[in-house]
PDB file of C-alpha atoms in Angstrom:
ATOM      1  CA  MET A   5    -203.731 -79.406-108.734  1.00  0.00           C
ATOM      2  CA  VAL A   6    -206.975 -81.058-107.828  1.00  0.00           C
ATOM      3  CA  ALA A   7    -206.403 -83.529-105.104  1.00  0.00           C
ATOM      4  CA  ALA A   8    -209.246 -86.149-104.803  1.00  0.00           C
ATOM      5  CA  LYS A   9    -211.366 -85.471-101.823  1.00  0.00           C
ATOM      6  CA  LYS A  10    -209.849 -87.533 -99.014  1.00  0.00           C
ATOM      7  CA  THR A  11    -212.486 -89.947 -97.617  1.00  0.00           C
ATOM      8  CA  LYS A  12    -212.562 -90.752 -93.874  1.00  0.00           C
ATOM      9  CA  LYS A  13    -211.133 -94.135 -94.562  1.00  0.00           C
ATOM     10  CA  THR A  14    -207.923 -93.231 -96.367  1.00  0.00           C
ATOM     11  CA  HIS A  15    -207.194 -90.281 -93.990  1.00  0.00           C
ATOM     12  CA  GLU A  16    -207.293 -92.700 -91.057  1.00  0.00           C
ATOM     13  CA  SER A  17    -205.073 -95.192 -92.810  1.00  0.00           C
ATOM     14  CA  ILE A  18    -202.387 -92.370 -93.418  1.00  0.00           C
ATOM     15  CA  ASN A  19    -202.546 -91.675 -89.820  1.00  0.00           C
ATOM     16  CA  ASN A  20    -202.042 -95.325 -89.059  1.00  0.00           C
ATOM     17  CA  ARG A  21    -199.155 -95.602 -91.418  1.00  0.00           C
ATOM     18  CA  LEU A  22    -197.468 -92.397 -89.903  1.00  0.00           C
ATOM     19  CA  ALA A  23    -198.031 -93.922 -86.576  1.00  0.00           C
ATOM     20  CA  LEU A  24    -196.140 -96.995 -87.522  1.00  0.00           C
ATOM     21  CA  VAL A  25    -193.294 -94.997 -89.101  1.00  0.00           C
ATOM     22  CA  MET A  26    -192.957 -93.107 -85.642  1.00  0.00           C
ATOM     23  CA  LYS A  27    -192.755 -96.298 -83.919  1.00  0.00           C
ATOM     24  CA  SER A  28    -190.395 -98.325 -86.355  1.00  0.00           C
ATOM     25  CA  GLY A  29    -188.885 -96.085 -88.776  1.00  0.00           C
ATOM     26  CA  LYS A  30    -186.627 -92.771 -89.170  1.00  0.00           C
ATOM     27  CA  TYR A  31    -187.962 -89.560 -89.808  1.00  0.00           C
ATOM     28  CA  THR A  32    -187.261 -85.929 -89.117  1.00  0.00           C
ATOM     29  CA  LEU A  33    -189.822 -83.112 -88.284  1.00  0.00           C
ATOM     30  CA  GLY A  34    -189.567 -79.555 -89.309  1.00  0.00           C
ATOM     31  CA  TYR A  35    -188.545 -77.360 -92.187  1.00  0.00           C
ATOM     32  CA  LYS A  36    -185.001 -77.031 -91.806  1.00  0.00           C
ATOM     33  CA  THR A  37    -184.336 -80.795 -91.318  1.00  0.00           C
ATOM     34  CA  VAL A  38    -186.714 -81.641 -94.211  1.00  0.00           C
ATOM     35  CA  LEU A  39    -184.627 -79.545 -96.575  1.00  0.00           C
ATOM     36  CA  LYS A  40    -181.503 -81.098 -95.234  1.00  0.00           C
ATOM     37  CA  THR A  41    -182.794 -84.716 -95.979  1.00  0.00           C
ATOM     38  CA  LEU A  42    -183.727 -83.648 -99.232  1.00  0.00           C
ATOM     39  CA  ARG A  43    -180.358 -82.316-100.126  1.00  0.00           C
ATOM     40  CA  ASN A  44    -178.652 -85.206 -98.635  1.00  0.00           C
ATOM     41  CA  SER A  45    -177.444 -87.739-101.045  1.00  0.00           C
ATOM     42  CA  LYS A  46    -176.319 -90.463 -98.706  1.00  0.00           C
ATOM     43  CA  VAL A  47    -178.954 -93.109 -99.130  1.00  0.00           C
ATOM     44  CA  VAL A  48    -178.848 -93.928 -95.345  1.00  0.00           C
ATOM     45  CA  LEU A  49    -179.768 -90.414 -94.422  1.00  0.00           C
ATOM     46  CA  SER A  50    -181.822 -89.089 -97.344  1.00  0.00           C
ATOM     47  CA  GLY A  51    -185.584 -88.381 -97.372  1.00  0.00           C
ATOM     48  CA  LYS A  52    -187.863 -90.767 -99.122  1.00  0.00           C
ATOM     49  CA  LEU A  53    -191.238 -89.156 -98.657  1.00  0.00           C
ATOM     50  CA  VAL A  54    -192.207 -85.552 -97.544  1.00  0.00           C
ATOM     51  CA  ILE A  55    -195.372 -84.799 -95.827  1.00  0.00           C
ATOM     52  CA  ILE A  56    -196.797 -81.198 -95.734  1.00  0.00           C
ATOM     53  CA  ALA A  57    -199.368 -79.954 -93.606  1.00  0.00           C
ATOM     54  CA  ASN A  58    -202.173 -78.017 -95.239  1.00  0.00           C
ATOM     55  CA  ASN A  59    -201.690 -74.610 -93.502  1.00  0.00           C
ATOM     56  CA  CYS A  60    -198.070 -74.572 -94.483  1.00  0.00           C
ATOM     57  CA  PRO A  61    -197.215 -71.108 -95.868  1.00  0.00           C
ATOM     58  CA  PRO A  62    -197.339 -71.141 -99.470  1.00  0.00           C
ATOM     59  CA  LEU A  63    -193.979 -70.110-100.172  1.00  0.00           C
ATOM     60  CA  ARG A  64    -192.523 -72.745 -97.915  1.00  0.00           C
ATOM     61  CA  LYS A  65    -194.723 -75.309 -99.493  1.00  0.00           C
ATOM     62  CA  SER A  66    -193.518 -74.443-102.861  1.00  0.00           C
ATOM     63  CA  GLU A  67    -189.851 -74.445-101.996  1.00  0.00           C
ATOM     64  CA  ILE A  68    -190.265 -77.837-100.417  1.00  0.00           C
ATOM     65  CA  GLU A  69    -192.050 -79.147-103.485  1.00  0.00           C
ATOM     66  CA  TYR A  70    -189.366 -77.885-105.732  1.00  0.00           C
ATOM     67  CA  TYR A  71    -186.629 -79.474-103.763  1.00  0.00           C
ATOM     68  CA  ALA A  72    -188.676 -82.687-103.761  1.00  0.00           C
ATOM     69  CA  MET A  73    -188.977 -82.412-107.600  1.00  0.00           C
ATOM     70  CA  LEU A  74    -185.376 -82.182-108.024  1.00  0.00           C
ATOM     71  CA  ALA A  75    -184.647 -85.012-105.540  1.00  0.00           C
ATOM     72  CA  LYS A  76    -187.463 -86.994-107.087  1.00  0.00           C
ATOM     73  CA  VAL A  77    -189.046 -87.500-103.699  1.00  0.00           C
ATOM     74  CA  GLY A  78    -192.660 -87.856-103.238  1.00  0.00           C
ATOM     75  CA  VAL A  79    -194.525 -85.142-101.552  1.00  0.00           C
ATOM     76  CA  HIS A  80    -197.802 -85.991 -99.685  1.00  0.00           C
ATOM     77  CA  HIS A  81    -200.061 -82.839 -98.741  1.00  0.00           C
ATOM     78  CA  TYR A  82    -201.667 -84.052 -95.446  1.00  0.00           C
ATOM     79  CA  ASN A  83    -205.222 -83.549 -95.155  1.00  0.00           C
ATOM     80  CA  GLY A  84    -205.111 -81.502 -92.009  1.00  0.00           C
ATOM     81  CA  ASN A  85    -203.077 -78.494 -90.428  1.00  0.00           C
ATOM     82  CA  ASN A  86    -199.915 -78.545 -88.650  1.00  0.00           C
ATOM     83  CA  VAL A  87    -201.585 -79.165 -85.218  1.00  0.00           C
ATOM     84  CA  ASP A  88    -203.221 -82.412 -86.784  1.00  0.00           C
ATOM     85  CA  LEU A  89    -200.048 -83.450 -88.171  1.00  0.00           C
ATOM     86  CA  GLY A  90    -198.322 -83.046 -84.846  1.00  0.00           C
ATOM     87  CA  THR A  91    -200.924 -85.072 -83.208  1.00  0.00           C
ATOM     88  CA  ALA A  92    -200.656 -87.830 -86.049  1.00  0.00           C
ATOM     89  CA  CYS A  93    -196.988 -88.028 -85.213  1.00  0.00           C
ATOM     90  CA  GLY A  94    -197.751 -88.474 -81.571  1.00  0.00           C
ATOM     91  CA  LYS A  95    -196.265 -85.345 -80.568  1.00  0.00           C
ATOM     92  CA  TYR A  96    -197.434 -82.417 -78.269  1.00  0.00           C
ATOM     93  CA  TYR A  97    -196.289 -79.701 -80.765  1.00  0.00           C
ATOM     94  CA  ARG A  98    -197.199 -78.555 -84.105  1.00  0.00           C
ATOM     95  CA  VAL A  99    -195.443 -80.186 -87.161  1.00  0.00           C
ATOM     96  CA  CYS A 100    -195.758 -78.259 -90.441  1.00  0.00           C
ATOM     97  CA  CYS A 101    -193.597 -80.652 -92.507  1.00  0.00           C
ATOM     98  CA  LEU A 102    -191.818 -84.182 -92.030  1.00  0.00           C
ATOM     99  CA  SER A 103    -189.543 -86.350 -93.983  1.00  0.00           C
ATOM    100  CA  ILE A 104    -189.636 -89.973 -93.781  1.00  0.00           C
ATOM    101  CA  ILE A 105    -185.922 -91.379 -93.959  1.00  0.00           C
ATOM    102  CA  ASP A 106    -186.691 -94.951 -93.254  1.00  0.00           C
ATOM    103  CA  PRO A 107    -190.292 -96.349 -93.219  1.00  0.00           C
ATOM    104  CA  GLY A 108    -189.449 -99.192 -90.898  1.00  0.00           C
ATOM    105  CA  ASP A 109    -192.380-101.699 -90.889  1.00  0.00           C
ATOM    106  CA  SER A 110    -194.728 -99.053 -92.539  1.00  0.00           C
ATOM    107  CA  ASP A 111    -195.726 -99.435 -96.296  1.00  0.00           C
ATOM    108  CA  ILE A 112    -196.328 -95.622 -96.434  1.00  0.00           C
ATOM    109  CA  ILE A 113    -193.997 -95.192 -99.125  1.00  0.00           C
ATOM    110  CA  LYS A 114    -195.412 -97.865-101.316  1.00  0.00           C
ATOM    111  CA  SER A 115    -198.943 -96.851-100.943  1.00  0.00           C
ATOM    112  CA  MET A 116    -198.196 -93.184-101.793  1.00  0.00           C
ATOM    113  CA  PRO A 117    -197.023 -93.819-105.344  1.00  0.00           C
ATOM    114  CA  GLY A 118    -195.164 -90.525-106.241  1.00  0.00           C
ATOM    115  CA  GLY A 119    -197.376 -88.678-103.779  1.00  0.00           C
ATOM    116  CA  ASP A 120    -199.625 -85.727-104.780  1.00  0.00           C
ATOM    117  CA  HIS A 121    -196.889 -83.805-106.762  1.00  0.00           C
TER     118      HIS A 121
ATOM    119  CA  MET B  12    -183.662 -89.901-103.877  1.00  0.00           C
ATOM    120  CA  VAL B  13    -181.485 -88.366-106.520  1.00  0.00           C
ATOM    121  CA  LYS B  14    -178.531 -86.271-105.781  1.00  0.00           C
ATOM    122  CA  PHE B  15    -178.888 -83.025-107.377  1.00  0.00           C
ATOM    123  CA  LEU B  16    -176.336 -80.794-105.993  1.00  0.00           C
ATOM    124  CA  LYS B  17    -173.821 -81.527-108.584  1.00  0.00           C
ATOM    125  CA  PRO B  18    -171.258 -79.831-110.428  1.00  0.00           C
ATOM    126  CA  GLY B  19    -172.879 -78.031-113.292  1.00  0.00           C
ATOM    127  CA  LYS B  20    -176.073 -77.239-111.307  1.00  0.00           C
ATOM    128  CA  ALA B  21    -177.315 -73.710-111.645  1.00  0.00           C
ATOM    129  CA  VAL B  22    -178.307 -72.348-108.321  1.00  0.00           C
ATOM    130  CA  VAL B  23    -179.208 -68.925-106.998  1.00  0.00           C
ATOM    131  CA  VAL B  24    -177.202 -67.552-104.033  1.00  0.00           C
ATOM    132  CA  LEU B  25    -179.411 -66.500-101.110  1.00  0.00           C
ATOM    133  CA  GLN B  26    -177.195 -64.846 -98.527  1.00  0.00           C
ATOM    134  CA  GLY B  27    -174.244 -62.705 -98.461  1.00  0.00           C
ATOM    135  CA  ARG B  28    -172.961 -60.028-100.757  1.00  0.00           C
ATOM    136  CA  TYR B  29    -173.854 -61.962-103.832  1.00  0.00           C
ATOM    137  CA  ALA B  30    -177.596 -62.701-102.711  1.00  0.00           C
ATOM    138  CA  GLY B  31    -179.573 -62.972-105.678  1.00  0.00           C
ATOM    139  CA  ARG B  32    -177.012 -63.850-108.176  1.00  0.00           C
ATOM    140  CA  LYS B  33    -177.000 -66.958-110.246  1.00  0.00           C
ATOM    141  CA  ALA B  34    -174.212 -69.354-109.955  1.00  0.00           C
ATOM    142  CA  VAL B  35    -173.035 -72.621-111.009  1.00  0.00           C
ATOM    143  CA  ILE B  36    -171.685 -75.431-108.707  1.00  0.00           C
ATOM    144  CA  VAL B  37    -168.181 -76.191-109.588  1.00  0.00           C
ATOM    145  CA  ARG B  38    -167.288 -78.583-106.888  1.00  0.00           C
ATOM    146  CA  ASN B  39    -169.121 -80.169-104.019  1.00  0.00           C
ATOM    147  CA  PHE B  40    -167.979 -80.898-100.430  1.00  0.00           C
ATOM    148  CA  ASP B  41    -170.916 -83.006 -99.227  1.00  0.00           C
ATOM    149  CA  ASP B  42    -169.383 -83.775 -96.027  1.00  0.00           C
ATOM    150  CA  GLY B  43    -167.527 -80.685 -95.312  1.00  0.00           C
ATOM    151  CA  THR B  44    -163.983 -80.388 -94.519  1.00  0.00           C
ATOM    152  CA  ARG B  45    -162.141 -79.883 -91.207  1.00  0.00           C
ATOM    153  CA  ASP B  46    -162.517 -75.996 -91.581  1.00  0.00           C
ATOM    154  CA  ARG B  47    -166.089 -76.001 -92.705  1.00  0.00           C
ATOM    155  CA  PRO B  48    -167.849 -79.000 -90.995  1.00  0.00           C
ATOM    156  CA  TYR B  49    -170.945 -78.616 -93.013  1.00  0.00           C
ATOM    157  CA  GLY B  50    -172.022 -79.358 -96.513  1.00  0.00           C
ATOM    158  CA  HIS B  51    -170.889 -76.609 -98.765  1.00  0.00           C
ATOM    159  CA  CYS B  52    -169.854 -76.255-102.400  1.00  0.00           C
ATOM    160  CA  LEU B  53    -167.602 -74.034-104.816  1.00  0.00           C
ATOM    161  CA  VAL B  54    -169.646 -71.969-106.781  1.00  0.00           C
ATOM    162  CA  ALA B  55    -168.764 -69.632-109.591  1.00  0.00           C
ATOM    163  CA  GLY B  56    -171.307 -66.900-110.259  1.00  0.00           C
ATOM    164  CA  ILE B  57    -172.054 -63.785-111.892  1.00  0.00           C
ATOM    165  CA  LYS B  58    -171.116 -60.500-110.062  1.00  0.00           C
ATOM    166  CA  LYS B  59    -172.245 -58.373-112.930  1.00  0.00           C
ATOM    167  CA  TYR B  60    -174.810 -59.499-115.445  1.00  0.00           C
ATOM    168  CA  PRO B  61    -174.304 -58.660-119.031  1.00  0.00           C
ATOM    169  CA  ALA B  62    -176.343 -55.590-120.150  1.00  0.00           C
ATOM    170  CA  LYS B  63    -179.014 -55.737-122.683  1.00  0.00           C
ATOM    171  CA  VAL B  64    -177.794 -55.232-126.136  1.00  0.00           C
ATOM    172  CA  ILE B  65    -179.905 -53.387-128.851  1.00  0.00           C
ATOM    173  CA  LYS B  66    -179.477 -53.420-132.499  1.00  0.00           C
ATOM    174  CA  LYS B  67    -178.491 -49.865-132.613  1.00  0.00           C
ATOM    175  CA  ASP B  68    -175.323 -50.478-130.622  1.00  0.00           C
ATOM    176  CA  SER B  69    -172.015 -50.148-132.393  1.00  0.00           C
ATOM    177  CA  ALA B  70    -169.624 -53.094-132.184  1.00  0.00           C
ATOM    178  CA  LYS B  71    -167.682 -51.424-129.543  1.00  0.00           C
ATOM    179  CA  LYS B  72    -170.637 -50.877-127.438  1.00  0.00           C
ATOM    180  CA  THR B  73    -171.783 -54.551-127.975  1.00  0.00           C
ATOM    181  CA  ALA B  74    -168.556 -55.799-126.747  1.00  0.00           C
ATOM    182  CA  LYS B  75    -168.721 -53.494-123.719  1.00  0.00           C
ATOM    183  CA  LYS B  76    -172.317 -54.547-122.885  1.00  0.00           C
ATOM    184  CA  SER B  77    -171.496 -58.208-123.116  1.00  0.00           C
ATOM    185  CA  ARG B  78    -169.072 -58.312-120.385  1.00  0.00           C
ATOM    186  CA  VAL B  79    -169.672 -60.634-117.568  1.00  0.00           C
ATOM    187  CA  LYS B  80    -168.110 -60.132-114.224  1.00  0.00           C
ATOM    188  CA  ALA B  81    -167.619 -63.394-112.113  1.00  0.00           C
ATOM    189  CA  PHE B  82    -167.163 -64.331-108.635  1.00  0.00           C
ATOM    190  CA  VAL B  83    -165.963 -67.705-107.331  1.00  0.00           C
ATOM    191  CA  LYS B  84    -167.071 -68.485-103.618  1.00  0.00           C
ATOM    192  CA  LEU B  85    -167.372 -71.271-101.273  1.00  0.00           C
ATOM    193  CA  VAL B  86    -171.073 -71.241 -99.990  1.00  0.00           C
ATOM    194  CA  ASN B  87    -172.983 -73.450 -97.504  1.00  0.00           C
ATOM    195  CA  TYR B  88    -175.832 -75.517 -99.258  1.00  0.00           C
ATOM    196  CA  ARG B  89    -178.233 -73.805 -96.887  1.00  0.00           C
ATOM    197  CA  HIS B  90    -177.500 -70.394 -98.672  1.00  0.00           C
ATOM    198  CA  LEU B  91    -178.290 -71.772-102.039  1.00  0.00           C
ATOM    199  CA  MET B  92    -181.498 -72.400-103.838  1.00  0.00           C
ATOM    200  CA  PRO B  93    -180.965 -75.015-106.350  1.00  0.00           C
ATOM    201  CA  THR B  94    -182.761 -74.821-109.762  1.00  0.00           C
ATOM    202  CA  ARG B  95    -183.761 -77.205-112.316  1.00  0.00           C
ATOM    203  CA  TYR B  96    -181.281 -75.712-114.858  1.00  0.00           C
ATOM    204  CA  THR B  97    -177.699 -76.877-115.545  1.00  0.00           C
ATOM    205  CA  LEU B  98    -174.784 -75.084-116.908  1.00  0.00           C
ATOM    206  CA  ASP B  99    -171.852 -77.006-118.251  1.00  0.00           C
ATOM    207  CA  VAL B 100    -169.222 -74.855-116.718  1.00  0.00           C
ATOM    208  CA  THR B 101    -166.966 -76.473-114.279  1.00  0.00           C
ATOM    209  CA  ALA B 102    -163.976 -74.323-114.071  1.00  0.00           C
ATOM    210  CA  ALA B 103    -163.111 -72.168-111.280  1.00  0.00           C
ATOM    211  CA  LYS B 104    -159.909 -70.398-112.252  1.00  0.00           C
ATOM    212  CA  GLU B 105    -161.089 -69.301-115.555  1.00  0.00           C
ATOM    213  CA  ALA B 106    -164.660 -68.749-114.515  1.00  0.00           C
ATOM    214  CA  LYS B 107    -164.819 -65.244-116.061  1.00  0.00           C
ATOM    215  CA  LYS B 108    -163.555 -66.238-119.403  1.00  0.00           C
ATOM    216  CA  ARG B 109    -165.662 -69.397-119.595  1.00  0.00           C
ATOM    217  CA  LEU B 110    -168.996 -67.565-118.535  1.00  0.00           C
ATOM    218  CA  GLU B 111    -168.313 -64.899-121.111  1.00  0.00           C
ATOM    219  CA  GLU B 112    -167.979 -67.583-123.831  1.00  0.00           C
ATOM    220  CA  ARG B 113    -170.950 -69.164-122.690  1.00  0.00           C
ATOM    221  CA  PHE B 114    -172.912 -65.967-122.811  1.00  0.00           C
ATOM    222  CA  LYS B 115    -171.717 -65.092-126.264  1.00  0.00           C
ATOM    223  CA  THR B 116    -172.781 -68.521-127.812  1.00  0.00           C
ATOM    224  CA  GLY B 117    -176.286 -67.798-126.651  1.00  0.00           C
ATOM    225  CA  LYS B 118    -176.751 -71.032-124.695  1.00  0.00           C
ATOM    226  CA  ASN B 119    -178.084 -71.222-121.104  1.00  0.00           C
ATOM    227  CA  ARG B 120    -180.001 -67.753-121.742  1.00  0.00           C
ATOM    228  CA  TRP B 121    -181.960 -68.139-118.422  1.00  0.00           C
ATOM    229  CA  PHE B 122    -178.613 -68.145-116.537  1.00  0.00           C
ATOM    230  CA  PHE B 123    -177.402 -64.769-117.728  1.00  0.00           C
ATOM    231  CA  THR B 124    -180.580 -62.944-117.149  1.00  0.00           C
ATOM    232  CA  LYS B 125    -180.797 -60.995-113.966  1.00  0.00           C
ATOM    233  CA  LEU B 126    -183.137 -62.499-111.348  1.00  0.00           C
ATOM    234  CA  ARG B 127    -185.612 -59.722-110.740  1.00  0.00           C
ATOM    235  CA  PHE B 128    -186.953 -59.557-107.249  1.00  0.00           C
TER     236      PHE B 128
END
């Protein structure tokens, strides 16, 4: 799986979109809740996009990708580690994976067509 | 977001006495019940996999080796790993009989092979 090298510009735009989701949308942070949203079939509470940090342990990463494949949910591999992802979410802790339930005003889901599966 | 924990889905049980065994979802209880306020499902699985049959075996031995021992259990979603495979067996009471029939017809070969770990 060769992802295109992220340019500075697109990386910043992902951060912007994430910030908008944090402000206006619904999301959950953390491995356990991400799996929960992927399993959930209720439209209101189900995940729409999953973002994984790049230093996520490979077993956990493949597990989330497999669940997302079954649920037909896009997976985005964030260009940064869990510290960076936490900062991008505006939190003072590390975030290894997060799930976006409702993008709010953000167009993050539309601009990530299918994610980097 | 597609609901994938449906009756007929092959799963691997992760916890408990039957950890590592393959099973089929027979019924879902997505919202839980009063006794079990969490998402869970009824699975029918293989307690004892059928043994490998070789050409040398007599008919009696083949019959003995092709026996499948089944179990039926209510399992929390958290303790299951869903797979991309499905198995069209949705009976709980006659789980053993149905599973044995399935095995004999040679369909769903993946399901009846022991998961090696």
